[in-house]
Amino acid sequence: MVEAPIGLFGGTFDPIHFGHLRLAEEMAEQIGLSQIRFIPAGTPPHRSRPRTEARHRLAMVELATANNARFVVDSREMAQTQLSYTVDTLHDLRRSFGLTQPLCLLLGADAFLGLSNWHRWRELFGLAHIAVAHRPGYPQSTWKDNMPEVLRDELEQRWAHPDDIKTCAAGLIVMRPITALDISATYIRDTLRAGHNPRYLIPDVVLDYIHTHQLYLPSAP
Ligand code: ATP
Ligand code: MG
């Protein structure tokens, strides 16, 4: 099988920042992804706090990815009014791309460590590979201690080399270091609400959008 794998990158993107963009870019290079689909979460089940309206988060992802030919914005989770689970989104994508196309879910280390709490998480391995990017604050030396045993078992069985991703449609796990950027959307929201400037952590077009639409104002929740 020689189809180039497609990367799937979900997130709240509230807002999208350079940590997200470098993850997508570097994982695409390291794994040889033909495209990366950014999939902003509609109503993610693991988040309780109020979020920026979906249309704004989507618009910011569109602006930030517009000049990269490999980056595609996939708004399928936005259209849903009920909770959107990754497993359902992957079933949907699998239906679109067929059984043989390698699909690769991209996750930061923090997201991976919580994977066994996700809805029907074991089903994910039948639908896509998982590529985990290192993230500052979650050093590799601590992963084993912070990983539930059920997840560690899966990791041991599925651990693979990036070149293996293109040889089958789903089921492998790779872990890759990327340029360590200690940026989070939480920090950017807090910075804006404190009246400070998060420039150089997010693309200028995203910052312009935030100002135009008066997002993350000091008085906002
Ligand atoms: P928040 O602070 O609101 O949780 P976030 O910065 O973590 O925002 P998310 O939308 O929650 O961004 O993350 C989407 C995906 O991107 C997750 O898999 C997360 O692990 C990954 N990610 C986000 N920022 C980084 C970063 N700086 N380095 C590596 N991975 C990252
Ligand atoms: Mg996060």
Tab-separated table of C-alpha atoms and ligand atoms in Angstrom, residues 12 20 47 49 110-111 135 184-186, ligand 2:
chain	number	residue	atom	x	y	z
A	12	THR	CA	-10.626	23.535	20.434
A	20	HIS	CA	-0.562	24.059	16.804
A	47	ARG	CA	-14.466	20.632	28.256
A	49	ARG	CA	-15.852	25.950	30.558
A	110	ASP	CA	-1.054	15.974	27.107
A	111	ALA	CA	-3.958	14.856	24.957
A	135	ARG	CA	4.774	19.087	24.431
A	184	SER	CA	-1.150	27.264	25.073
A	185	ALA	CA	-4.470	28.810	24.144
A	186	THR	CA	-5.155	29.192	27.870
B	2	MG	MG	-5.514	21.815	25.458
